[in-house]
Amino acid sequence: MKSLRIVFMGTPEFAVASLQALVEAGANVVGVVTMPDKPKGRHQDTLQPSPVKQYALQAGLPVLQPASLKAPEFLAELQALRPDLGVVVAFRMLPESVWSMPRLGTFNLHASLLPQYRGAAPINWAVINGDRQTGVTTFFLKHAIDTGNIIFQRTTPITDEDNAGTVHDRLMELGAALVVETVQSIANGTAPAQPQVETEPLRPAPKIFKETCRIDWNQEGRAVFNFIRGLAPYPAAWTTLIDGDKRTEIKIYKAHFEPTSDARTNEEAPVPTNLAASAPKPCICGKDTLTVPVVDGRILVDEIQIAGRRRMPTADFLRGLHNRESLFVE
């Protein structure tokens, strides 16, 4: 592994773990490619380097930050590194001129069990869809995104206590170890390369936008519960809280679901019946609880954030609430 000249490509924290694992394993990382620094601050006058750049500089690794991956000057810099192998973790789509340049090719770490969840947000969608298992895959890049030959896969369970954040952190560590294992197998000439087999309906993992994150209270309770935890802690599921004429956007970071059979045993907040699908849903406020009825039970909201304020337990929100009798969400 130490003899291979490796170019690493990545940007967010998820990629840092893999880069650090390679460095600590003694890999010869001759260059790191990451996104250009982004403006931040109120006046956008301060540049923020990516987490990968920050780690690379600390580790004394050369950093390239091309605005365009097709720019001749960038391709010349990359060629000058004489890469044997490209490693991609949480980066952007690469042109063939980049991924085909290393003599042994380029492989990607993807946070799903391919061919399931091809796309930009595999962790979120696996939790949103209620999957009980996910994992990481290393595969060789080719033209169509996330379709190349699989090298290795590793799995991890998803429990009801998980959200996208906890799954992200587990996959980050699992993936870092798999990247090192993959590089070692390629260096040894023993890396498998199995075509992806599409034997079941495939679930995509498209990019998530703000409107994607709006809660549909007309779904069954388990689907709402999975949706909330699948978007927590980022970008977070949201809904509109209606208090008379006042409408406020709130984010819900944590909740749990009580089916009708369980919810009816709690006299503090009975589940209403005959809920109109198109109407706003009434919020039922207990002393420290905020519940929203759904078709098969209720959602108990545990942690929220009002626009412009900090995240807080629902009990803290309720203590500052004067009107508890006519709240709705939609």
mmCIF file of C-alpha atoms in Angstrom:
data_model
loop_
_atom_site.group_PDB
_atom_site.id
_atom_site.type_symbol
_atom_site.label_atom_id
_atom_site.label_comp_id
_atom_site.label_asym_id
_atom_site.label_seq_id
_atom_site.Cartn_x
_atom_site.Cartn_y
_atom_site.Cartn_z
ATOM 1 C CA MET A 1 0.000 0.000 0.000
ATOM 2 C CA LYS A 2 2.834 2.400 0.792
ATOM 3 C CA SER A 3 4.146 2.098 -2.758
ATOM 4 C CA LEU A 4 0.940 3.411 -4.359
ATOM 5 C CA ARG A 5 0.730 7.112 -5.137
ATOM 6 C CA ILE A 6 -2.794 8.006 -3.992
ATOM 7 C CA VAL A 7 -4.847 11.088 -4.796
ATOM 8 C CA PHE A 8 -7.707 11.556 -2.323
ATOM 9 C CA MET A 9 -10.841 13.544 -3.229
ATOM 10 C CA GLY A 10 -13.428 14.658 -0.676
ATOM 11 C CA THR A 11 -14.923 17.621 1.125
ATOM 12 C CA PRO A 12 -17.050 17.142 4.303
ATOM 13 C CA GLU A 13 -16.357 15.644 7.716
ATOM 14 C CA PHE A 14 -17.539 12.236 6.477
ATOM 15 C CA ALA A 15 -14.508 12.146 4.150
ATOM 16 C CA VAL A 16 -12.016 13.249 6.813
ATOM 17 C CA ALA A 17 -12.251 9.937 8.659
ATOM 18 C CA SER A 18 -11.231 8.025 5.523
ATOM 19 C CA LEU A 19 -8.353 10.374 4.713
ATOM 20 C CA GLN A 20 -7.104 10.213 8.285
ATOM 21 C CA ALA A 21 -7.337 6.410 8.285
ATOM 22 C CA LEU A 22 -5.226 6.246 5.123
ATOM 23 C CA VAL A 23 -2.604 8.583 6.543
ATOM 24 C CA GLU A 24 -2.427 6.670 9.834
ATOM 25 C CA ALA A 25 -2.138 3.379 7.914
ATOM 26 C CA GLY A 26 0.947 4.738 6.157
ATOM 27 C CA ALA A 27 -0.592 5.262 2.723
ATOM 28 C CA ASN A 28 1.331 7.494 0.318
ATOM 29 C CA VAL A 29 -1.216 10.275 -0.234
ATOM 30 C CA VAL A 30 0.479 12.550 -2.770
ATOM 31 C CA GLY A 31 -2.385 15.009 -3.159
ATOM 32 C CA VAL A 32 -5.817 15.965 -1.823
ATOM 33 C CA VAL A 33 -8.521 17.466 -4.021
ATOM 34 C CA THR A 34 -11.348 19.349 -2.322
ATOM 35 C CA MET A 35 -13.842 22.139 -2.935
ATOM 36 C CA PRO A 36 -12.741 25.795 -3.014
ATOM 37 C CA ASP A 37 -13.119 27.681 0.273
ATOM 38 C CA LYS A 38 -16.649 28.989 0.832
ATOM 39 C CA PRO A 39 -17.565 32.509 1.994
ATOM 40 C CA LYS A 40 -19.152 32.630 5.421
ATOM 41 C CA GLY A 41 -20.279 35.172 7.978
ATOM 42 C CA ARG A 42 -22.883 37.893 7.858
ATOM 43 C CA HIS A 43 -21.085 39.805 5.133
ATOM 44 C CA GLN A 44 -19.690 36.722 3.379
ATOM 45 C CA ASP A 45 -16.234 38.234 3.727
ATOM 46 C CA THR A 46 -14.497 35.304 5.427
ATOM 47 C CA LEU A 47 -13.473 32.160 3.586
ATOM 48 C CA GLN A 48 -14.084 28.801 5.266
ATOM 49 C CA PRO A 49 -11.933 25.843 4.156
ATOM 50 C CA SER A 50 -13.565 22.430 3.892
ATOM 51 C CA PRO A 51 -13.028 19.913 6.719
ATOM 52 C CA VAL A 52 -10.903 17.825 4.336
ATOM 53 C CA LYS A 53 -8.665 20.793 3.556
ATOM 54 C CA GLN A 54 -8.259 21.580 7.240
ATOM 55 C CA TYR A 55 -7.126 18.043 8.005
ATOM 56 C CA ALA A 56 -4.899 17.829 4.901
ATOM 57 C CA LEU A 57 -3.022 20.980 5.859
ATOM 58 C CA GLN A 58 -2.539 19.705 9.407
ATOM 59 C CA ALA A 59 -1.165 16.465 7.973
ATOM 60 C CA GLY A 60 1.147 18.326 5.581
ATOM 61 C CA LEU A 61 -0.548 17.050 2.428
ATOM 62 C CA PRO A 62 -0.634 19.021 -0.861
ATOM 63 C CA VAL A 63 -4.111 20.437 -1.539
ATOM 64 C CA LEU A 64 -5.746 21.212 -4.896
ATOM 65 C CA GLN A 65 -8.976 23.243 -5.012
ATOM 66 C CA PRO A 66 -10.103 23.514 -8.630
ATOM 67 C CA ALA A 67 -13.116 25.613 -9.511
ATOM 68 C CA SER A 68 -13.583 23.310 -12.489
ATOM 69 C CA LEU A 69 -12.545 19.672 -12.619
ATOM 70 C CA LYS A 70 -12.197 19.984 -16.394
ATOM 71 C CA ALA A 71 -9.838 22.970 -16.299
ATOM 72 C CA PRO A 72 -6.607 22.209 -18.230
ATOM 73 C CA GLU A 73 -4.442 23.695 -15.474
ATOM 74 C CA PHE A 74 -6.028 21.390 -12.872
ATOM 75 C CA LEU A 75 -5.651 18.324 -15.070
ATOM 76 C CA ALA A 76 -1.993 19.226 -15.572
ATOM 77 C CA GLU A 77 -1.463 19.532 -11.792
ATOM 78 C CA LEU A 78 -3.165 16.197 -11.253
ATOM 79 C CA GLN A 79 -1.098 14.515 -13.944
ATOM 80 C CA ALA A 80 2.068 15.899 -12.365
ATOM 81 C CA LEU A 81 1.253 13.963 -9.183
ATOM 82 C CA ARG A 82 1.605 10.717 -11.191
ATOM 83 C CA PRO A 83 -1.282 9.033 -9.341
ATOM 84 C CA ASP A 84 -1.532 5.253 -9.204
ATOM 85 C CA LEU A 85 -4.952 5.254 -7.528
ATOM 86 C CA GLY A 86 -7.780 7.706 -6.957
ATOM 87 C CA VAL A 87 -9.917 7.526 -3.780
ATOM 88 C CA VAL A 88 -13.188 9.463 -3.653
ATOM 89 C CA VAL A 89 -15.292 10.009 -0.532
ATOM 90 C CA ALA A 90 -18.218 12.455 -0.462
ATOM 91 C CA PHE A 91 -17.100 14.561 -3.405
ATOM 92 C CA ARG A 92 -18.747 15.723 -6.617
ATOM 93 C CA MET A 93 -19.183 13.963 -9.934
ATOM 94 C CA LEU A 94 -15.874 13.476 -11.709
ATOM 95 C CA PRO A 95 -15.263 13.789 -15.443
ATOM 96 C CA GLU A 96 -13.688 10.770 -17.089
ATOM 97 C CA SER A 97 -10.494 12.740 -17.617
ATOM 98 C CA VAL A 98 -10.064 12.714 -13.827
ATOM 99 C CA TRP A 99 -11.291 9.280 -12.714
ATOM 100 C CA SER A 100 -9.523 7.441 -15.543
ATOM 101 C CA MET A 101 -6.170 9.149 -14.990
ATOM 102 C CA PRO A 102 -4.709 6.928 -12.219
ATOM 103 C CA ARG A 103 -3.201 3.755 -13.697
ATOM 104 C CA LEU A 104 -5.192 1.526 -11.303
ATOM 105 C CA GLY A 105 -8.384 3.533 -11.638
ATOM 106 C CA THR A 106 -10.459 5.381 -9.054
ATOM 107 C CA PHE A 107 -12.786 3.981 -6.437
ATOM 108 C CA ASN A 108 -15.547 5.639 -4.432
ATOM 109 C CA LEU A 109 -16.902 5.035 -0.939
ATOM 110 C CA HIS A 110 -20.715 5.273 -0.978
ATOM 111 C CA ALA A 111 -22.847 5.321 2.163
ATOM 112 C CA SER A 112 -25.316 2.617 1.144
ATOM 113 C CA LEU A 113 -25.462 -0.993 0.072
ATOM 114 C CA LEU A 114 -25.366 -0.460 -3.663
ATOM 115 C CA PRO A 115 -27.242 -0.750 -5.920
ATOM 116 C CA GLN A 116 -29.738 0.618 -3.378
ATOM 117 C CA TYR A 117 -29.745 4.364 -2.713
ATOM 118 C CA ARG A 118 -27.698 5.681 -5.585
ATOM 119 C CA GLY A 119 -27.566 9.438 -5.274
ATOM 120 C CA ALA A 120 -26.684 12.341 -3.014
ATOM 121 C CA ALA A 121 -28.467 11.497 0.255
ATOM 122 C CA PRO A 122 -28.327 7.724 0.884
ATOM 123 C CA ILE A 123 -28.211 7.925 4.682
ATOM 124 C CA ASN A 124 -31.273 10.166 4.976
ATOM 125 C CA TRP A 125 -33.391 8.090 2.609
ATOM 126 C CA ALA A 126 -32.514 4.768 4.237
ATOM 127 C CA VAL A 127 -33.807 6.063 7.581
ATOM 128 C CA ILE A 128 -36.807 7.847 6.030
ATOM 129 C CA ASN A 129 -37.836 4.620 4.309
ATOM 130 C CA GLY A 130 -37.656 2.689 7.555
ATOM 131 C CA ASP A 131 -34.844 0.346 6.532
ATOM 132 C CA ARG A 132 -33.501 -1.904 9.267
ATOM 133 C CA GLN A 133 -30.046 -2.203 7.722
ATOM 134 C CA THR A 134 -27.677 -0.094 5.687
ATOM 135 C CA GLY A 135 -23.958 -0.027 5.065
ATOM 136 C CA VAL A 136 -21.075 1.196 2.948
ATOM 137 C CA THR A 137 -19.791 0.148 -0.465
ATOM 138 C CA THR A 138 -16.509 0.682 -2.256
ATOM 139 C CA PHE A 139 -16.733 0.483 -6.039
ATOM 140 C CA PHE A 140 -14.752 1.447 -9.126
ATOM 141 C CA LEU A 141 -15.992 4.540 -10.914
ATOM 142 C CA LYS A 142 -17.412 4.435 -14.409
ATOM 143 C CA HIS A 143 -19.586 6.727 -16.539
ATOM 144 C CA ALA A 144 -23.014 6.289 -14.881
ATOM 145 C CA ILE A 145 -23.109 7.562 -11.306
ATOM 146 C CA ASP A 146 -22.886 4.957 -8.513
ATOM 147 C CA THR A 147 -23.061 2.005 -10.934
ATOM 148 C CA GLY A 148 -19.479 0.729 -11.064
ATOM 149 C CA ASN A 149 -18.221 -2.714 -10.080
ATOM 150 C CA ILE A 150 -18.403 -3.379 -6.346
ATOM 151 C CA ILE A 151 -15.205 -4.085 -4.435
ATOM 152 C CA PHE A 152 -16.395 -4.513 -0.819
ATOM 153 C CA GLN A 153 -19.484 -3.899 1.321
ATOM 154 C CA ARG A 154 -20.011 -3.745 5.080
ATOM 155 C CA THR A 155 -23.345 -3.550 6.909
ATOM 156 C CA THR A 156 -24.743 -1.968 10.070
ATOM 157 C CA PRO A 157 -28.235 -2.121 11.612
ATOM 158 C CA ILE A 158 -30.635 0.824 11.888
ATOM 159 C CA THR A 159 -32.658 0.869 15.114
ATOM 160 C CA ASP A 160 -35.618 2.995 16.197
ATOM 161 C CA GLU A 161 -33.217 4.947 18.405
ATOM 162 C CA ASP A 162 -31.127 5.977 15.399
ATOM 163 C CA ASN A 163 -31.467 9.103 13.309
ATOM 164 C CA ALA A 164 -29.559 10.188 10.232
ATOM 165 C CA GLY A 165 -26.839 11.680 12.428
ATOM 166 C CA THR A 166 -26.070 8.530 14.399
ATOM 167 C CA VAL A 167 -26.122 6.395 11.253
ATOM 168 C CA HIS A 168 -23.838 8.925 9.530
ATOM 169 C CA ASP A 169 -21.280 8.655 12.319
ATOM 170 C CA ARG A 170 -21.283 4.847 12.287
ATOM 171 C CA LEU A 171 -20.952 4.696 8.512
ATOM 172 C CA MET A 172 -18.160 7.277 8.621
ATOM 173 C CA GLU A 173 -16.058 5.007 10.828
ATOM 174 C CA LEU A 174 -17.100 1.812 9.057
ATOM 175 C CA GLY A 175 -16.310 3.434 5.721
ATOM 176 C CA ALA A 176 -12.886 4.672 6.839
ATOM 177 C CA ALA A 177 -11.833 1.143 7.731
ATOM 178 C CA LEU A 178 -13.236 -0.151 4.441
ATOM 179 C CA VAL A 179 -11.293 2.439 2.425
ATOM 180 C CA VAL A 180 -8.037 1.245 3.972
ATOM 181 C CA GLU A 181 -8.984 -2.390 3.344
ATOM 182 C CA THR A 182 -9.867 -1.563 -0.263
ATOM 183 C CA VAL A 183 -6.573 0.211 -0.913
ATOM 184 C CA GLN A 184 -4.666 -2.715 0.573
ATOM 185 C CA SER A 185 -6.515 -5.202 -1.639
ATOM 186 C CA ILE A 186 -5.880 -3.118 -4.767
ATOM 187 C CA ALA A 187 -2.205 -2.823 -3.845
ATOM 188 C CA ASN A 188 -2.039 -6.593 -3.398
ATOM 189 C CA GLY A 189 -3.831 -7.252 -6.679
ATOM 190 C CA THR A 190 -6.610 -9.141 -4.883
ATOM 191 C CA ALA A 191 -9.463 -6.614 -5.110
ATOM 192 C CA PRO A 192 -12.697 -8.153 -6.432
ATOM 193 C CA ALA A 193 -14.790 -6.199 -8.923
ATOM 194 C CA GLN A 194 -18.311 -7.597 -9.101
ATOM 195 C CA PRO A 195 -20.989 -5.990 -11.308
ATOM 196 C CA GLN A 196 -23.950 -4.547 -9.428
ATOM 197 C CA VAL A 197 -26.937 -6.886 -9.559
ATOM 198 C CA GLU A 198 -30.297 -5.114 -9.755
ATOM 199 C CA THR A 199 -32.586 -7.924 -8.628
ATOM 200 C CA GLU A 200 -35.119 -5.918 -6.599
ATOM 201 C CA PRO A 201 -36.919 -2.583 -6.927
ATOM 202 C CA LEU A 202 -34.309 0.110 -6.469
ATOM 203 C CA ARG A 203 -34.763 2.988 -4.070
ATOM 204 C CA PRO A 204 -33.071 6.218 -5.161
ATOM 205 C CA ALA A 205 -31.391 8.771 -2.883
ATOM 206 C CA PRO A 206 -31.944 12.155 -4.559
ATOM 207 C CA LYS A 207 -30.649 15.409 -3.167
ATOM 208 C CA ILE A 208 -32.799 16.858 -0.389
ATOM 209 C CA PHE A 209 -34.209 20.373 -0.644
ATOM 210 C CA LYS A 210 -36.174 22.443 1.858
ATOM 211 C CA GLU A 211 -39.566 21.480 0.442
ATOM 212 C CA THR A 212 -38.527 17.819 0.642
ATOM 213 C CA CYS A 213 -38.312 18.255 4.424
ATOM 214 C CA ARG A 214 -41.900 19.385 5.012
ATOM 215 C CA ILE A 215 -43.827 16.887 7.162
ATOM 216 C CA ASP A 216 -46.917 15.303 5.657
ATOM 217 C CA TRP A 217 -49.153 14.708 8.670
ATOM 218 C CA ASN A 218 -51.555 12.619 6.544
ATOM 219 C CA GLN A 219 -49.117 9.703 6.468
ATOM 220 C CA GLU A 220 -49.239 6.834 8.922
ATOM 221 C CA GLY A 221 -47.472 7.500 12.184
ATOM 222 C CA ARG A 222 -44.505 5.207 11.571
ATOM 223 C CA ALA A 223 -43.796 7.012 8.277
ATOM 224 C CA VAL A 224 -43.912 10.422 10.009
ATOM 225 C CA PHE A 225 -41.627 9.152 12.778
ATOM 226 C CA ASN A 226 -39.119 7.784 10.247
ATOM 227 C CA PHE A 227 -39.278 11.012 8.251
ATOM 228 C CA ILE A 228 -38.410 13.141 11.268
ATOM 229 C CA ARG A 229 -35.476 11.007 12.363
ATOM 230 C CA GLY A 230 -34.303 10.557 8.779
ATOM 231 C CA LEU A 231 -33.753 14.315 8.540
ATOM 232 C CA ALA A 232 -32.268 14.822 12.002
ATOM 233 C CA PRO A 233 -30.139 16.606 12.890
ATOM 234 C CA TYR A 234 -29.693 18.060 9.423
ATOM 235 C CA PRO A 235 -31.427 19.495 7.477
ATOM 236 C CA ALA A 236 -34.359 18.763 9.869
ATOM 237 C CA ALA A 237 -38.024 18.103 9.164
ATOM 238 C CA TRP A 238 -40.292 21.110 9.440
ATOM 239 C CA THR A 239 -43.927 22.074 9.677
ATOM 240 C CA THR A 240 -46.018 25.214 10.111
ATOM 241 C CA LEU A 241 -47.405 25.931 13.569
ATOM 242 C CA ILE A 242 -50.705 27.839 13.444
ATOM 243 C CA ASP A 243 -51.744 29.910 16.458
ATOM 244 C CA GLY A 244 -54.811 31.912 15.467
ATOM 245 C CA ASP A 245 -53.668 34.252 12.698
ATOM 246 C CA LYS A 246 -49.995 33.623 13.453
ATOM 247 C CA ARG A 247 -48.088 31.081 11.362
ATOM 248 C CA THR A 248 -44.595 30.033 12.456
ATOM 249 C CA GLU A 249 -42.232 27.593 10.825
ATOM 250 C CA ILE A 250 -40.806 25.074 13.281
ATOM 251 C CA LYS A 251 -38.256 22.303 12.894
ATOM 252 C CA ILE A 252 -38.807 19.003 14.671
ATOM 253 C CA TYR A 253 -35.621 17.181 15.613
ATOM 254 C CA LYS A 254 -36.970 14.374 17.738
ATOM 255 C CA ALA A 255 -40.328 12.659 18.194
ATOM 256 C CA HIS A 256 -41.813 9.269 18.851
ATOM 257 C CA PHE A 257 -44.886 7.429 17.663
ATOM 258 C CA GLU A 258 -47.659 5.848 19.687
ATOM 259 C CA PRO A 259 -50.053 3.646 17.730
ATOM 260 C CA THR A 260 -53.742 4.055 18.462
ATOM 261 C CA SER A 261 -53.862 0.984 20.709
ATOM 262 C CA ASP A 262 -51.133 2.427 22.932
ATOM 263 C CA ALA A 263 -52.114 6.079 22.668
ATOM 264 C CA ARG A 264 -55.662 5.484 23.887
ATOM 265 C CA THR A 265 -54.304 4.298 27.228
ATOM 266 C CA ASN A 266 -52.972 7.799 27.901
ATOM 267 C CA GLU A 267 -55.888 9.918 29.114
ATOM 268 C CA GLU A 268 -53.868 13.140 29.054
ATOM 269 C CA ALA A 269 -54.019 13.345 25.252
ATOM 270 C CA PRO A 270 -56.649 11.151 23.581
ATOM 271 C CA VAL A 271 -56.393 10.607 19.857
ATOM 272 C CA PRO A 272 -59.076 12.501 17.875
ATOM 273 C CA THR A 273 -61.053 10.589 15.262
ATOM 274 C CA ASN A 274 -62.398 11.613 11.829
ATOM 275 C CA LEU A 275 -59.343 13.696 10.933
ATOM 276 C CA ALA A 276 -59.819 15.466 7.595
ATOM 277 C CA ALA A 277 -56.814 14.771 5.378
ATOM 278 C CA SER A 278 -56.695 18.270 3.919
ATOM 279 C CA ALA A 279 -57.202 20.172 7.188
ATOM 280 C CA PRO A 280 -54.501 21.375 9.594
ATOM 281 C CA LYS A 281 -53.943 18.906 12.424
ATOM 282 C CA PRO A 282 -54.777 19.974 15.979
ATOM 283 C CA CYS A 283 -51.959 19.961 18.512
ATOM 284 C CA ILE A 284 -52.853 18.529 21.892
ATOM 285 C CA CYS A 285 -50.864 20.095 24.719
ATOM 286 C CA GLY A 286 -50.328 18.381 28.037
ATOM 287 C CA LYS A 287 -48.307 19.816 30.882
ATOM 288 C CA ASP A 288 -45.027 18.924 29.199
ATOM 289 C CA THR A 289 -46.189 17.203 26.008
ATOM 290 C CA LEU A 290 -47.130 18.261 22.514
ATOM 291 C CA THR A 291 -48.852 15.637 20.381
ATOM 292 C CA VAL A 292 -50.150 15.604 16.826
ATOM 293 C CA PRO A 293 -52.827 13.067 15.818
ATOM 294 C CA VAL A 294 -52.205 10.893 12.777
ATOM 295 C CA VAL A 295 -54.388 8.297 11.086
ATOM 296 C CA ASP A 296 -53.218 5.396 13.250
ATOM 297 C CA GLY A 297 -52.135 7.046 16.482
ATOM 298 C CA ARG A 298 -50.195 10.133 17.408
ATOM 299 C CA ILE A 299 -46.776 11.705 17.181
ATOM 300 C CA LEU A 300 -45.324 13.005 20.433
ATOM 301 C CA VAL A 301 -42.936 15.859 19.685
ATOM 302 C CA ASP A 302 -39.834 15.781 21.902
ATOM 303 C CA GLU A 303 -37.473 18.451 20.551
ATOM 304 C CA ILE A 304 -38.154 21.456 18.344
ATOM 305 C CA GLN A 305 -36.746 24.741 17.114
ATOM 306 C CA ILE A 306 -38.732 27.876 16.433
ATOM 307 C CA ALA A 307 -37.375 30.020 13.610
ATOM 308 C CA GLY A 308 -34.724 32.342 14.991
ATOM 309 C CA ARG A 309 -34.398 30.511 18.313
ATOM 310 C CA ARG A 310 -32.339 27.644 19.731
ATOM 311 C CA ARG A 311 -33.251 23.982 19.693
ATOM 312 C CA MET A 312 -35.128 23.051 22.844
ATOM 313 C CA PRO A 313 -37.060 20.250 24.530
ATOM 314 C CA THR A 314 -40.783 20.560 23.859
ATOM 315 C CA ALA A 315 -41.390 21.054 27.586
ATOM 316 C CA ASP A 316 -39.318 24.270 27.486
ATOM 317 C CA PHE A 317 -41.300 25.513 24.503
ATOM 318 C CA LEU A 318 -44.600 24.847 26.254
ATOM 319 C CA ARG A 319 -43.564 26.734 29.385
ATOM 320 C CA GLY A 320 -43.336 29.904 27.337
ATOM 321 C CA LEU A 321 -46.598 29.303 25.479
ATOM 322 C CA HIS A 322 -49.681 31.244 26.558
ATOM 323 C CA ASN A 323 -52.215 29.675 24.219
ATOM 324 C CA ARG A 324 -52.423 25.880 24.391
ATOM 325 C CA GLU A 325 -56.012 25.435 23.320
ATOM 326 C CA SER A 326 -56.046 26.189 19.603
ATOM 327 C CA LEU A 327 -52.713 25.195 18.089
ATOM 328 C CA PHE A 328 -52.544 23.439 14.733
ATOM 329 C CA VAL A 329 -49.840 22.176 12.381
ATOM 330 C CA GLU A 330 -49.878 21.780 8.630
#
